Every structure is written in C-alpha cells, then in structure tokens.
Coordinates of C-alpha atoms in Angstrom, one line a residue:
X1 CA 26.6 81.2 89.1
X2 CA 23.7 80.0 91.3
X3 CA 22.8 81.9 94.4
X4 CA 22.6 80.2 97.9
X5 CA 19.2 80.3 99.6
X6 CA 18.4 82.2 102.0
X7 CA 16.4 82.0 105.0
X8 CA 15.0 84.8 107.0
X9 CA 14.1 82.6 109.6
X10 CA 17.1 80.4 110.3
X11 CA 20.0 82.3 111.6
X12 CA 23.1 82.5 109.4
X13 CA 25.8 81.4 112.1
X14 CA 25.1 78.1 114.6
X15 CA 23.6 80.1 117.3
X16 CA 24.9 77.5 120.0
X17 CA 28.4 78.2 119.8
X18 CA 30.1 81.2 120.8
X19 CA 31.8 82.4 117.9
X20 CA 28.1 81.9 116.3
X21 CA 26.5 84.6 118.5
X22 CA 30.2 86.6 117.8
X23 CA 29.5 86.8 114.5
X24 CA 26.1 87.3 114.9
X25 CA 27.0 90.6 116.8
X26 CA 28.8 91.7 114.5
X27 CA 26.3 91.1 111.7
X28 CA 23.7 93.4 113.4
X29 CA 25.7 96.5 115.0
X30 CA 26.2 99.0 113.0
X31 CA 29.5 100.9 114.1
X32 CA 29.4 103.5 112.3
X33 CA 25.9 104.9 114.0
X34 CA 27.3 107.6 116.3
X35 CA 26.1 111.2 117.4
X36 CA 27.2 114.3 115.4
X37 CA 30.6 115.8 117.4
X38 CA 30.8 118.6 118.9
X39 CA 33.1 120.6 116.1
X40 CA 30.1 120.1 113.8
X41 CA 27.0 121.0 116.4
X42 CA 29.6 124.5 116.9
X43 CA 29.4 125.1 113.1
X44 CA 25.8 126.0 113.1
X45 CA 24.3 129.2 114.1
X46 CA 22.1 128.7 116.5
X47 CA 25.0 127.1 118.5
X48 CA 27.3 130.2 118.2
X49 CA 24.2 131.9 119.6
X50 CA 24.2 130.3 122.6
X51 CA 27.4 130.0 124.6
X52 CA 26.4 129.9 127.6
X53 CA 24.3 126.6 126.7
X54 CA 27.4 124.8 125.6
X55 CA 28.3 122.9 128.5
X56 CA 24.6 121.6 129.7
X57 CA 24.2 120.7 125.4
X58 CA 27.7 118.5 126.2
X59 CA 26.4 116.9 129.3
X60 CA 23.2 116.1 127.8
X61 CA 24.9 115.0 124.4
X62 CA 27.4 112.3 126.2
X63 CA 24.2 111.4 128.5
X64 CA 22.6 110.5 125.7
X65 CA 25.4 109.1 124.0
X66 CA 25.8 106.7 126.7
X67 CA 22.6 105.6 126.3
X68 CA 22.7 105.5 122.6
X69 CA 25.9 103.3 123.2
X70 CA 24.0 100.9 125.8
X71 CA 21.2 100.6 123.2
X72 CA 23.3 100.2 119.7
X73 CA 26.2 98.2 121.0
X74 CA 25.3 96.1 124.6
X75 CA 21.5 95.2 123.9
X76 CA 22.8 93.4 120.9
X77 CA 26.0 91.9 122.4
X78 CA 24.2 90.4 124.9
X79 CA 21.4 89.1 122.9
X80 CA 24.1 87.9 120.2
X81 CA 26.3 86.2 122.8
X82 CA 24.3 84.9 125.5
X83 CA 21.8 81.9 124.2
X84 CA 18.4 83.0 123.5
X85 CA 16.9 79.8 123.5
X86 CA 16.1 78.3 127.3
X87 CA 14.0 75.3 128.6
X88 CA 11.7 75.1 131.9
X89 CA 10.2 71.8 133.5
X90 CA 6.6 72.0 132.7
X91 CA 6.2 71.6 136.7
X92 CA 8.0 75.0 137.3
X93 CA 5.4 76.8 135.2
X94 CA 2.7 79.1 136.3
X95 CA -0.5 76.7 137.3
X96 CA -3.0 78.2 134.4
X97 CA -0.2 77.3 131.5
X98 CA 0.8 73.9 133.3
X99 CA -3.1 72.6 133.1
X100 CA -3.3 73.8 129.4
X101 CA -0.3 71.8 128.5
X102 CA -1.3 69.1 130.2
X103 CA -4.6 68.8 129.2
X104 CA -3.6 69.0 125.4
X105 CA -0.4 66.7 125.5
X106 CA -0.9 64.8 128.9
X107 CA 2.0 63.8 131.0
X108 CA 4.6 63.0 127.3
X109 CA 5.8 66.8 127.3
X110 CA 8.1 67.4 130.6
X111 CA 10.2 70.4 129.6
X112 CA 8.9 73.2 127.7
X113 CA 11.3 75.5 125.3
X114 CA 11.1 79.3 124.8
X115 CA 13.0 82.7 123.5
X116 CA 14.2 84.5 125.9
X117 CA 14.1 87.5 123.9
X118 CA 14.5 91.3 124.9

C-alpha cells in the first residue's frame, strides 16, 4: 500500500471554502485540553487545608478557564474560518514599502498579497 505525500506547507482542506477552514478547526483544537475540576483540586491536601481559599481558587480557576477557552477554542476558530489570505492595492501601502516595490517591479505589480495571521 503506498502512502500519500504529505505536505507541511500546503494545507490539507481548500482553505477558500468554508467547510475547508471547518475542517481545518477541527483538525487543530484539541477538545479534550480542559482544567483539572474542582472534585479533583479538593482531593489534595493542601486544598483541604485551606477552606477558606476555596471560593477566590474558583473565581480565579473559571477566570482563567475563560481565558484558556478564548485561547484553545476562538483564536483558532477564527483563524480556521475567516480567510487568512488578504490583498491591498500597492497605492494603499505605507510610502517606504510602495517605493521599494516599485522600484524593484515598476508599475506591473498593482495589488500586493499577505497573511493576515494572528
């Protein structure tokens, strides 16, 4: 049985369709990252020590946890689902990159293409 290639450069979905960048999402979030509950932080000793901490240890555990979940699950859904890839009109560009681009591929280049990234 031959194996396919593979390219770590190329995506593996079309990233210009939507159900592309769905798949795509789901390729690269890992559900099953998630903070330790609170039935297992109560088990340990330290915890049964300190009561009275219990409630400012949940606040800061589900801030965190929302922040964990905006980091693990939105960053990549909105990078997976909303094109990466933009274009600009080389005469919207800042002057210093304009007169580089011009002066190395004159006036044939009029739109430039980039990764918008993180």
């Amino acid at each position: 049985m031959a194996l396919s290639s593979f390219d770590i450069d190329a995506p593996r979905w079309d990233q210009s369709t939507f159900m592309g960048r769905l798949k795509h999402f789901f390729n690269i979030t890992d559900c099953r990252t998630a903070l330790l509950p609170d039935s297992r932080l109560e088990k340990y000793k330290f915890m049964q020590r300190i009561t009275f901490l219990h409630g400012p240890i949940q606040v800061m555990c589900t801030t965190m946890s929302s922040g964990v979940f905006h980091l693990i699950f939105m960053v990549p859904a909105a990078c997976s689902l909303f094109p990466q890839r933009c274009s600009m009109a080389v005469s919207k560009l800042e002057p210093e990159l304009r007169d580089s681009i011009r002066s190395q591929y004159g006036d044939s280049i009029r739109h430039v293409y980039f990764n918008k990234g993180l």
